[in-house]
Structure formats: structure tokens, C-alpha cells
Coordinates of C-alpha atoms in Angstrom, one line a residue:
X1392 CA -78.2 -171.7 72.6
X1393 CA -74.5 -171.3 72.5
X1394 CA -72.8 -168.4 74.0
X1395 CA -69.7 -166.3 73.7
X1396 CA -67.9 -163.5 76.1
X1397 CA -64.8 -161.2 74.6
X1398 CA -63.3 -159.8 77.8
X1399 CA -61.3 -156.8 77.6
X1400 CA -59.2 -154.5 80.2
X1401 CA -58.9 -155.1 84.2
X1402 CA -59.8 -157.7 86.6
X1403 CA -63.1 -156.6 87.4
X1404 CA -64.2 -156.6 83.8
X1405 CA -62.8 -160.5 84.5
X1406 CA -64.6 -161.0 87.1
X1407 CA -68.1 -159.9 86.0
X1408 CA -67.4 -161.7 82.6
X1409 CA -67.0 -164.9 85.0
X1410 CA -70.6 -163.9 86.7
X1411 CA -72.3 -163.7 83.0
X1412 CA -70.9 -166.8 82.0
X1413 CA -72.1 -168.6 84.8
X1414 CA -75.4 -167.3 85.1
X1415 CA -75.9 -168.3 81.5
X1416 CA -74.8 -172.1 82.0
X1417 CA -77.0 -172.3 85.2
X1418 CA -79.5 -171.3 82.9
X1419 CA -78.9 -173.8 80.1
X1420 CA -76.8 -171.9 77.5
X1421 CA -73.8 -173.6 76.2
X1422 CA -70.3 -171.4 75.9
X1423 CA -68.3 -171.7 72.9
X1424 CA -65.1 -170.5 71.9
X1425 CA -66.0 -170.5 68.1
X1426 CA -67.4 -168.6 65.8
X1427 CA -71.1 -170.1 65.7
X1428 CA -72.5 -168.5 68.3
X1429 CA -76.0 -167.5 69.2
X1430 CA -74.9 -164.5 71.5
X1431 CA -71.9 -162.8 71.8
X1432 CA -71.0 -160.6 74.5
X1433 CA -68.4 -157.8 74.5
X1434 CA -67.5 -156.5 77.5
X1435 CA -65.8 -153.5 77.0
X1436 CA -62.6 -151.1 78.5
X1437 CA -61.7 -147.9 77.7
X1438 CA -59.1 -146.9 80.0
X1439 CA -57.2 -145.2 76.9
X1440 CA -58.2 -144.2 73.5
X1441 CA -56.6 -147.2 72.5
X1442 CA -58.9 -149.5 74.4
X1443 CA -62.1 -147.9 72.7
X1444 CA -60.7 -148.5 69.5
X1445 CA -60.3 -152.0 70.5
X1446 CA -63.7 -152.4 72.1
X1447 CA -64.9 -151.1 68.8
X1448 CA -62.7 -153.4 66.2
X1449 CA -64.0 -156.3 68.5
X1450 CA -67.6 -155.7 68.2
X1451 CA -67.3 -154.7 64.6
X1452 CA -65.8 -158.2 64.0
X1453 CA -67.8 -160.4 65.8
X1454 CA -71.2 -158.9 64.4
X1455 CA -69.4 -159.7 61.3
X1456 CA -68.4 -163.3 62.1
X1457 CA -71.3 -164.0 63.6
X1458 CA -74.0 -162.5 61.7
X1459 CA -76.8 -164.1 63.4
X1460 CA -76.0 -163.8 66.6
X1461 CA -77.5 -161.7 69.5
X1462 CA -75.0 -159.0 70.0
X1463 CA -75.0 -157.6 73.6
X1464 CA -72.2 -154.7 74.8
X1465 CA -71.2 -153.7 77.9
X1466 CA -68.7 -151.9 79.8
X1467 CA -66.7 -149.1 80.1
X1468 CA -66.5 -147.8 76.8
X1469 CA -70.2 -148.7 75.8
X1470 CA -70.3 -146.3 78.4
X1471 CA -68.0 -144.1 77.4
X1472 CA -69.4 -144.1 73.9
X1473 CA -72.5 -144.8 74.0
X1474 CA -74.0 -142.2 71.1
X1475 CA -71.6 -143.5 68.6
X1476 CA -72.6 -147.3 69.8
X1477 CA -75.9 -146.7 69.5
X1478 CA -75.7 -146.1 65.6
X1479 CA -74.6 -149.6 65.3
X1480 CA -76.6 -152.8 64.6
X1481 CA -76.5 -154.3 68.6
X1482 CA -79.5 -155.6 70.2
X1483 CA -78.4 -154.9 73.8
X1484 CA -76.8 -152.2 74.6
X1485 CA -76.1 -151.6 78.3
X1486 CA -72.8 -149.7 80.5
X1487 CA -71.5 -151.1 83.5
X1488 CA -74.7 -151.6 85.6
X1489 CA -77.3 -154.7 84.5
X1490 CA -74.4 -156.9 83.6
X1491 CA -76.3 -159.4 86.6
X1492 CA -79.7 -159.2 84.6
X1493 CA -77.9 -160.6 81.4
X1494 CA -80.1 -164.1 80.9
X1495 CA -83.3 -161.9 81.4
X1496 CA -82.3 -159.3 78.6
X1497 CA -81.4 -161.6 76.5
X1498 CA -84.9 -164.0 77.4
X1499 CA -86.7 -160.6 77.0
X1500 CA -84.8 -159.7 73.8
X1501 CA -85.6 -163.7 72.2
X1502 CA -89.3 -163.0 73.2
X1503 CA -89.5 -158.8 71.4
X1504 CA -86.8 -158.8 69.3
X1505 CA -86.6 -155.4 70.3
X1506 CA -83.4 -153.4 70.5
X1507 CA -82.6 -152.6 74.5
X1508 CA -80.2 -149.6 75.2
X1509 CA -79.9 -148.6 78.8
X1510 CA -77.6 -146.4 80.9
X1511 CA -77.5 -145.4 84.3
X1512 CA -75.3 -141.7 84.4
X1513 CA -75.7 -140.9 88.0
X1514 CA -72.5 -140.9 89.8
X1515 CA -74.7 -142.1 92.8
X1516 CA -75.1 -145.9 93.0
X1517 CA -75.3 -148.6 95.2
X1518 CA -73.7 -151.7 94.7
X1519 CA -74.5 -154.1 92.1
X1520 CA -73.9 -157.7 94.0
X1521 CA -72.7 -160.4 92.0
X1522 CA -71.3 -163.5 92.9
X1523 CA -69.0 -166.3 91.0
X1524 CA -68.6 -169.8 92.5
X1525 CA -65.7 -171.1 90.8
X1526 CA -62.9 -170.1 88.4
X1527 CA -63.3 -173.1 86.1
X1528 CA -60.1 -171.9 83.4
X1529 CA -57.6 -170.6 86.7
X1530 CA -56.7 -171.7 89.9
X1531 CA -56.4 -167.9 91.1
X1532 CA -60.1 -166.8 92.1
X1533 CA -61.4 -163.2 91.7
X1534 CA -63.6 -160.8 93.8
X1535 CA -64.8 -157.7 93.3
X1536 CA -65.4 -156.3 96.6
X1537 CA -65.8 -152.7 95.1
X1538 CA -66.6 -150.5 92.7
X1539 CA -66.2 -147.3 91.4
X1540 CA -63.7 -144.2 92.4
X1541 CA -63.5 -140.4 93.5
X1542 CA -60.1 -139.6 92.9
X1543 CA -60.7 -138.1 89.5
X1544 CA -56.8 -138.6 88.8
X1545 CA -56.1 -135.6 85.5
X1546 CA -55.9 -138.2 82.9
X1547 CA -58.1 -140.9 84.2
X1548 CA -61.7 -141.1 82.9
X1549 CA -62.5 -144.2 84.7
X1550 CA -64.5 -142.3 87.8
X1551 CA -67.3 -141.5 85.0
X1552 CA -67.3 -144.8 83.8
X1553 CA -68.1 -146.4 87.2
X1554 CA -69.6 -143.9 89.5
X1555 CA -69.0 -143.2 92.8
X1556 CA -66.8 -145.8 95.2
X1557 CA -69.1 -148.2 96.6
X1558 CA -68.4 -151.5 98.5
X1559 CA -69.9 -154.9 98.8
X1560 CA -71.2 -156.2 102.0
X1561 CA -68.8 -157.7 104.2
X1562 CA -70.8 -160.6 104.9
X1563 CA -71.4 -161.3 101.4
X1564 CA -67.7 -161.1 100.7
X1565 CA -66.6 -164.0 103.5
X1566 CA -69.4 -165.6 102.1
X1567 CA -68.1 -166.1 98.2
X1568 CA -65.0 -166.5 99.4
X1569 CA -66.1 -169.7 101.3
X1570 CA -67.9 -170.5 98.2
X1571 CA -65.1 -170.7 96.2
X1572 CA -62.5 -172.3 98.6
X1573 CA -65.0 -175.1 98.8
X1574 CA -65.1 -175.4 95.5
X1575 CA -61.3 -176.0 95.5
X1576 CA -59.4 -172.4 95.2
X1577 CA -56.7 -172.1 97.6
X1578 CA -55.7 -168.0 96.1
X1579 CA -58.1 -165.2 95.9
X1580 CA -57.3 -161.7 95.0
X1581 CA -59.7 -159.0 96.3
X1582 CA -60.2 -156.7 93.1
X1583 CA -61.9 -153.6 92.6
X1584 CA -61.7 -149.6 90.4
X1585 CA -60.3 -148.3 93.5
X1586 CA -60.1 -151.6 96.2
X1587 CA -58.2 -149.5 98.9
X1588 CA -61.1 -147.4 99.2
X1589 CA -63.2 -150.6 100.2
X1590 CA -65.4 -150.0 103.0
X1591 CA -65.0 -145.6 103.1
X1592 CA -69.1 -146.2 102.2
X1593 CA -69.4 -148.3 105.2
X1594 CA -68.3 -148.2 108.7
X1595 CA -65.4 -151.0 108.3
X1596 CA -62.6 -150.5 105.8
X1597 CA -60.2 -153.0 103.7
X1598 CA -58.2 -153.8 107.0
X1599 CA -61.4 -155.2 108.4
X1600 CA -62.3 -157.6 105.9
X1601 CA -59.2 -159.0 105.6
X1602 CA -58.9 -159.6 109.3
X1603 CA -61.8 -162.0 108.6
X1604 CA -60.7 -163.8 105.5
X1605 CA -57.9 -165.0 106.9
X1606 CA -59.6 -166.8 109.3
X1607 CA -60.9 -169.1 106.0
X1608 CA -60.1 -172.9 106.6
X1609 CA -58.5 -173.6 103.4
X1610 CA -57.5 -170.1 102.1
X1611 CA -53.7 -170.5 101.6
X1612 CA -53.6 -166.6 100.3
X1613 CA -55.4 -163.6 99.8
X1614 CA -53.5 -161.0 97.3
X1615 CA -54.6 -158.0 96.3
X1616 CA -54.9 -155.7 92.8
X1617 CA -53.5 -152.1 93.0
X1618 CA -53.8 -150.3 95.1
X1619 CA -52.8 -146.6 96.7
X1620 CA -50.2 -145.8 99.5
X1621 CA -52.6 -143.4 101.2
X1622 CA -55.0 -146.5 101.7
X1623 CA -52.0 -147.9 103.6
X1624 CA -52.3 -147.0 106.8
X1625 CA -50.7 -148.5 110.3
X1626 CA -53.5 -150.4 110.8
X1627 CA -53.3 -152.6 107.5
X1628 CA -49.3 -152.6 107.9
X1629 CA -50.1 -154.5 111.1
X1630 CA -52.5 -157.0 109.7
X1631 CA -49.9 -157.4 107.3
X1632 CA -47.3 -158.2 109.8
X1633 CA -49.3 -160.8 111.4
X1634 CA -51.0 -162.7 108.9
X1635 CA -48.9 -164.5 106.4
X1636 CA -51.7 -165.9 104.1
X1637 CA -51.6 -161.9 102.8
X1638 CA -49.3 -162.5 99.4
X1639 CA -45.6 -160.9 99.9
X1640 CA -46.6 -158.9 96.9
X1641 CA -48.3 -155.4 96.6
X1642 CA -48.7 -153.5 93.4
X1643 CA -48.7 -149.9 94.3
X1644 CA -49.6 -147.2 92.2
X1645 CA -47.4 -144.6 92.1
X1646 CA -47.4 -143.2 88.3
X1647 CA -44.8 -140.5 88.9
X1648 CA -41.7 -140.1 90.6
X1649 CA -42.0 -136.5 90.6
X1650 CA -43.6 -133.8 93.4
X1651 CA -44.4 -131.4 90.3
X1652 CA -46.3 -134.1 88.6
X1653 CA -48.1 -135.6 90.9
X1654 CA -49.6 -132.5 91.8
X1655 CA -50.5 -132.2 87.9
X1656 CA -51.7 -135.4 88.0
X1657 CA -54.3 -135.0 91.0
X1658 CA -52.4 -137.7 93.1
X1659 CA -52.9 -137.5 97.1
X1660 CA -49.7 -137.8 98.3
X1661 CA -45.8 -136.6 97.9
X1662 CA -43.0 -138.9 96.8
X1663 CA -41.9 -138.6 100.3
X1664 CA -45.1 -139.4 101.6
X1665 CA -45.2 -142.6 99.2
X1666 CA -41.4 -143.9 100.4
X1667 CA -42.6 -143.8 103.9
X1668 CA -45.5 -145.7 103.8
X1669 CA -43.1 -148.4 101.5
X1670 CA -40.2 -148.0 104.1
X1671 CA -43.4 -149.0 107.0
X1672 CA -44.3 -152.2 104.7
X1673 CA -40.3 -153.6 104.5
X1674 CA -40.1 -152.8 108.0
X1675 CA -42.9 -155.7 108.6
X1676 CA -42.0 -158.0 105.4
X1677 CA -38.5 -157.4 104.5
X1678 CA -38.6 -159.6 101.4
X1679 CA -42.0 -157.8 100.1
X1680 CA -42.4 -157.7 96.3
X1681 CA -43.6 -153.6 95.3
X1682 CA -44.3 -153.3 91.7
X1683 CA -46.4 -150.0 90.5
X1684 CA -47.5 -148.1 87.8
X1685 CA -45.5 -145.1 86.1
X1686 CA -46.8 -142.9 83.0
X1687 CA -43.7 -141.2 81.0
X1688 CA -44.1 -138.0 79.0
X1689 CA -46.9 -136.2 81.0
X1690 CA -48.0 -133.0 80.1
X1691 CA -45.0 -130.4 81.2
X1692 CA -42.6 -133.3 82.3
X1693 CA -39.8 -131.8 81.5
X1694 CA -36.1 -134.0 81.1
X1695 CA -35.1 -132.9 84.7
X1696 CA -38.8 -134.2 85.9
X1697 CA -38.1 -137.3 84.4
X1698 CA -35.0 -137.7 85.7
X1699 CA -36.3 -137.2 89.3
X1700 CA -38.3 -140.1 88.0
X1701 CA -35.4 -142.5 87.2
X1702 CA -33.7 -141.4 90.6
X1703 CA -37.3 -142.4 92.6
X1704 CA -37.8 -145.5 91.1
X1705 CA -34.3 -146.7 91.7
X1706 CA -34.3 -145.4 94.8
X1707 CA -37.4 -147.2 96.0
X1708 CA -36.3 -150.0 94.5
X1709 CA -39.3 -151.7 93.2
X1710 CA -39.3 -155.5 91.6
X1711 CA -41.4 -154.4 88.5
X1712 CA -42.2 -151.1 87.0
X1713 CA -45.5 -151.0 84.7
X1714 CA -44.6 -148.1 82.3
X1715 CA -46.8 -146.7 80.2
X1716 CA -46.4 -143.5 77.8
X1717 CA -48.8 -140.9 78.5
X1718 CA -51.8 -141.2 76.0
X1719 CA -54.5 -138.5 75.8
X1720 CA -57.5 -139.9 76.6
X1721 CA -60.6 -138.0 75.3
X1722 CA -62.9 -136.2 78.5
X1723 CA -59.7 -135.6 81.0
X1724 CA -58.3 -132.6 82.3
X1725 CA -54.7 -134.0 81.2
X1726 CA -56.1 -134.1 77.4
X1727 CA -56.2 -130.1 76.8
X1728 CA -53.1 -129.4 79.3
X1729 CA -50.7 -127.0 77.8
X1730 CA -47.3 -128.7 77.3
X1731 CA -48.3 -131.9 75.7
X1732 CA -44.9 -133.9 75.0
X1733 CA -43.5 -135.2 71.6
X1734 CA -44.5 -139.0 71.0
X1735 CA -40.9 -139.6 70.2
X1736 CA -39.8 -138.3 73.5
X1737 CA -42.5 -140.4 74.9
X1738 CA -41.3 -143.2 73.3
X1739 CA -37.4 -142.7 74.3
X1740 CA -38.3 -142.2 78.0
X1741 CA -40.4 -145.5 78.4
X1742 CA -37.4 -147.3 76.7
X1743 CA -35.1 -145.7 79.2
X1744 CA -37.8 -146.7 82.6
X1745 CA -38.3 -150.2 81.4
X1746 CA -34.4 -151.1 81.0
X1747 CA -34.3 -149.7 84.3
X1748 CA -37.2 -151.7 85.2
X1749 CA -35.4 -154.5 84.3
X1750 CA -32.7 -154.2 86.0
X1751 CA -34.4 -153.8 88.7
X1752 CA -36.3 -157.4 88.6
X1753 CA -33.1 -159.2 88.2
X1754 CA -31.8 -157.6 91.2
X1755 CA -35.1 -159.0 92.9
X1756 CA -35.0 -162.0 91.5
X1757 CA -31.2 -162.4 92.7
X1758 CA -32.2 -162.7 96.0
X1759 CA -33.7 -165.5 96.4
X1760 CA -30.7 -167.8 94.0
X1761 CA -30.5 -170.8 96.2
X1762 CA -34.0 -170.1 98.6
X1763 CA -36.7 -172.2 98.4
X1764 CA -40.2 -170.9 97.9
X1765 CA -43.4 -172.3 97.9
X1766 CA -45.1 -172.4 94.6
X1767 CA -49.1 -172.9 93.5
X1768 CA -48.5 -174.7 89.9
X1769 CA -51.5 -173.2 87.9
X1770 CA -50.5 -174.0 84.0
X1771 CA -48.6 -177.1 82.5
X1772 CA -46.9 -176.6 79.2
X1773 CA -44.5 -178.6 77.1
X1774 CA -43.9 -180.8 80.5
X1775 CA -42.8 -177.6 82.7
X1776 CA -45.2 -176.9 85.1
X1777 CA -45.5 -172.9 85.5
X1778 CA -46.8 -171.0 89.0
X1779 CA -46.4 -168.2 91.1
X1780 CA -44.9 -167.7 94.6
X1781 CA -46.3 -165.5 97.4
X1782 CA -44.4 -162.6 96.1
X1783 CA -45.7 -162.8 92.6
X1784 CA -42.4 -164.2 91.2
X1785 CA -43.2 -166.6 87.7
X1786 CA -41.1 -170.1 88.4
X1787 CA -40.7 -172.8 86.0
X1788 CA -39.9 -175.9 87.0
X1789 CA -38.9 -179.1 85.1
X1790 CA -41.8 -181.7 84.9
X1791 CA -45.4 -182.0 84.7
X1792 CA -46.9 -181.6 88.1
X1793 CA -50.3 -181.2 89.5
X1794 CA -52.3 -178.0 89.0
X1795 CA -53.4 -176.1 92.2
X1796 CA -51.0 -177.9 94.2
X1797 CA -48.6 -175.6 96.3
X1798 CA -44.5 -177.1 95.6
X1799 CA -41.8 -176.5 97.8
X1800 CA -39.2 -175.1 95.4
X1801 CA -35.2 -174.1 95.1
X1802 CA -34.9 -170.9 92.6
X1803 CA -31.5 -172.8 90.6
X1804 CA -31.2 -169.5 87.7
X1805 CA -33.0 -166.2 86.3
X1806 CA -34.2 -166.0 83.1
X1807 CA -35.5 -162.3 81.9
X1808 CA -39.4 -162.0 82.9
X1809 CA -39.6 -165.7 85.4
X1810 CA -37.2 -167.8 87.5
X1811 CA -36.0 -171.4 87.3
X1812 CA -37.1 -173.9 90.3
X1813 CA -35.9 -177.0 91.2
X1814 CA -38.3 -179.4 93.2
X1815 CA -37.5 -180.2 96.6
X1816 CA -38.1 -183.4 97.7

């Protein structure tokens, strides 16, 4: 039977999409990218509004292009949605726990034919383990090393999507990771709902495990997926100072630049909390990349709030800024706040962050004109070879070289979003 997976939202959602699809070739199905398939999968997001309405055209589209077809959803906003869901014509219906069962619902489903819906609500779950052994279509390897979150951030509805923060054994973790530097990837990234919070369930925390990966023989780098400054502490800033196989790169999330927001927001810390911690990471790597999140036109951000905003991010002077408008998202105490902004103001004030943004990158970029980096080529394209550096900067260079292969590299010119390399021989 041939197969098909529609992946939508963050890297976990990736990364569990990676363990269905493998579990279903070990077990004899055949993946197609087509439209002729015998199951389709839709694994869902619904981080925004947006996303659900997504989730939903995607499903609606593939039941009609494949008419046939077993039709399984999962995810966040099967979750989130799961009444309206349920009205539709799927055969498997499940949220974000079973997704490692998928061949036997589907065997159990060929043998009934009988409709399966099943959620687990409690916020109180232990860790589903999955494992993937290779990234067949990347070079960078995923793994999710936790789930769930308890921050319950105003307009976030992810925490009752996924539960409570749960982490995967240790052991288990060094023990993929083996798995899938054997199998020939030199990058992992450690991804998670809330991966700073790795290990708070256990008795060792995120410091911990990294302290053991980097003792992998053939792991070249370890990077992580956002995370928060108060997961920070002095202990990880020393790991990070010490081991060099930890990317040059963090993506912290920071989503406002002002006190009176953040507290509005349900973040744990203070803009002067935040700078510290990022003034204790370029104390260790001065040449670090910090990139972060920030969402414009908040409920009650007034212009002098954003302003504080455009003074913050200039002032911490971060190599990329991920802005996003704010967008109400059903369920969240941000949704019925009083002092909901204009969409056009919205719209002005993301304008107004990115071009700083912007600005901001080339300035980043700038510094390392005439440096040579070390680049792992992952993509060839129209004889440029394409590939990150430890500090997450895009470089293409001229020529077809080979993928998974780290390149020592001279940075010759900028272009907007990636950098020019030359190949040093």
C-alpha cells in the first residue's frame, strides 16, 4: 500500500512525521508524493487561527484528491478541534498521543473498517518514546527530547495541545543520536514544545545531556530550537564555553521588548533580565548568532510600547528578528483582552521591526566579509551548492559540491537573506 504524510507547523511535528514514515516502510508500505495514495496522513498545527484553517483546507483537499484513501489526522489542531473534525468523513482520528501506534491503527482499521477517534485530555502524561534512524531527505537530523509546556504564555494555546512538560530518557537520547551519526548525520538539533525545560521532570536538566552528546565520535554539532533565557543558566553558559560542537547560534525567544508587555504576556523574565543572560552568552562566544521571536500589536501596546520595542531589539542587537503580528488565537487569555489593536497598525509595525530586522542581519553578516567559515553543504541547486555555518548563516558557493560534507569557506559579498562563499583550497 502506498502512503502519504502532509506535515505542517514546528520541528517536532517534523520529527514525529519522520517516525510514522519510517515505521510504515519497515513495515512494507511504500511512500508517495502523488496523489494515488492508499493513506494519507495529516499531521496537524494550530499554533494560530491561521494554522487550523490550514490543517483544515489540507485535509479537506486530500480526502478530495484522494477519495479512496484511508484518511488519518493528527496533531495539534485535531486536538484543538476535535468536535468540528469529528463531523468529517476521516477514518482515524487521533491528537498528539498514538502517533507511534500508526501501522497498528491503520492494520486494525484495514481489518474493521471501523471509524477510530481517540484523545487523551489529561494534562498529565508521560512520555511518548519515539525514535527515527535517519533523515533520508536532509542532512540536519532531528530529536525530540521533550514534550509539552507549563508556561501558559496569554496568547499561546499550545500547553493544551501537548500536556504537561515531559522529557525523554537520557539514555534513550545518546542512544538515537548514536543511531543516526552512524547512519551518516554529522548535525543534530535537540527539538522540543518547550526544550529548555528538558529534564525539570527528571533529576538532570538540558545542560546534562548535552555534556554527554558531545562526547559522540562523529557528531560535528549539536544545535538547538528555541528556546528561553530563563533556561539559561551559568551552568549551560559554561558548557557552552567549553564545547565548540554546540552551534554558534541560539534562537531565543523573547516576543516583546517591553516590561509592560511581557508581563501581559505571562513571560518569566524582564527585558533586563533577558540582556543579561545575552550579555553572559557573548561574554563566552563573542561571535554568537541570537535570533528570537517578537509579536507586534499586542493587546494594549501602545506606540510608545512599541517603540521601547524598536530601542530593545536594536539595542540587543540580534542577527534575525522573527516578527509576527499579533493574531487572536481562539481559547487564550490574550483573545478577550481589552485593548485589542487595529490590523492596520499591526501591519505598519511589523513593516517597521522587519526593516529593522534587516538591517540588523547585514550588520551580522558584515562581520565576517573576508573570514572563512566552515560550511556543511546540505542542497545543490543550479550548480551552487547551498549550506549553513555554525552560526546559522545561509552561504552559497559557486559549484556543485558534495552533500554532508563540511567546506572551509571565504564569505566574498552579502546578498539580502544568505552570504556568498568562496572555496578555500
Amino acid at each position: 500500500m502506498k502512503f502519504k504524510i502532509v506535515t505542517l507547523g514546528c520541528k517536532v511535528n517534523t520529527y514525529e512525521s519522520e517516525m510514522m514514515r519510517e515505521k510504515l516502510i519497515a513495515s512494507n508500505y511504500e511512500e508517495t508524493l502523488d496523489n494515488n495514495a492508499d493513506v494519507v496522513i495529516i499531521n496537524t498545527c494550530s499554533v494560530t487561527n491561521m494554522a487550523d484553517a490550514k490543517s483544515r483546507k489540507l485535509i479537506n483537499y486530500n480526502k478530495r484528491e484522494n477519495p479512496n484513501a484511508i484518511m488519518v489526522v493528527c496533531g495539534c489542531s485535531a486536538q484543538n478541534k476535535k468536535e468540528e473534525l469529528s463531523n468529517l468523513d476521516i477514518d482515524i482520528l487521533i491528537g498528539n498521543n498514538g502517533k507511534s501506534n500508526i501501522v497498528d491503527l491503520i492494520e486494525d482499521y484495514k481489518n474493521t473498517n471501523e471509524k477510530y477517534i481517540n484523545f487523551i485530555n489529561s494534562r498529565k502524561l508521560e512520555f511518548e518514546d519515539m525514535e527515527v534512524e535517519k533523515f533520508t531527505n536532509q542532512t540536519r537530523a532531528y530529536i525530540k527530547i521533550q514534550d509539552g509546556c507549563n508556561n501558559f504564555c496569554a496568547y499561546c494555546i499550545i500547553p493544551f495541545m501537548r500536556g504537561n512538560i515531559r522529557s525523554k530518557d537520557m539514555s534513550k537520547v545518546i542512544e538515537e543520536a548514536n543511531i543516526l551519526v552512524n547512519n551518516g548525520h554529522k548535525e543534530i538539533v535537540l527539538t522540543g514544545i518547550d526544550t529548555g525545560s528538558y529534564g525539570k521532570d527528571k533529576n538532570y536538566d538540558l545542560t546534562d545531556l548535552l555534556n554527554e552528546l558531545v562526547k559522540i565520535e562523529g557528531l560535528k554539532r549539536i544545535r538547538l530550537s528555541s528556546i528561553d533565557t530563563f533556561d539559561l543558566d551559568d551552568k549551560f553558559i559554561e558548557c557552552l564555553k567549553n564545547n565548540d560542537k554546540i552551534c554558534d547560534h541560539l534562537h531565543i525567544s523573547l516576543q516583546s521588548g517591553s516590561n509592560k508587555i511581557l508581563k501581559l504576556m505571562n513571560r518569566k523574565y524582564t527585558c533586563e533580565e533577558y540582556l543579561n543572560t545575552i550579555n553572559k552568552i557573548r561574554n563566552v562566544r563573542p561571535d554568537i548568532s541570537i535570533t528570537t521571536d517578537v509579536i507586534v500589536g499586542f493587546p494594549q501596546e501602545s506606540d510608545e510600547d512599541f517603540n521601547e520595542v524598536l530601542d530593545y531589539v536594536n539595542k540587543v542587537k540580534f542577527s534575525k528578528v522573527h516578527v509576527f503580528p499579533f493574531s487572536k488565537r481562539d481559547g487564550t487569555k490574550a483573545s478577550i483582552m481589552d485593548g485589542q489593536v487595529q490590523e492596520s497598525v499591526k501591519k505598519a509595525r511589523a513593516k517597521k521591526l522587519i526593516e529593522v530586522s534587516d538591517e540588523l542581519e547585514k550588520e551580522y553578516y558584515s562581520k565576517f566579509l573576508g573570514k572563512e567559515l566552515e560550511v556543511l553543504v546540505e542542497e545543490n541547486i543550479d550548480g551552487k551548492s547551498i549550506g549553513h555555518t555554525s552560526n546559522y548563516i545561509k552561504v552559497e558557493i559557486d559549484g556543485t559540491l558534495n552533500r554532508n560534507e563540511f567546506y572551509k569557506v571565504k564569505i566574498t559579498s552579502i546578498e539580502k537573506e544568505y552570504v556568498i562563499g568562496e572555496l578555500v583550497k
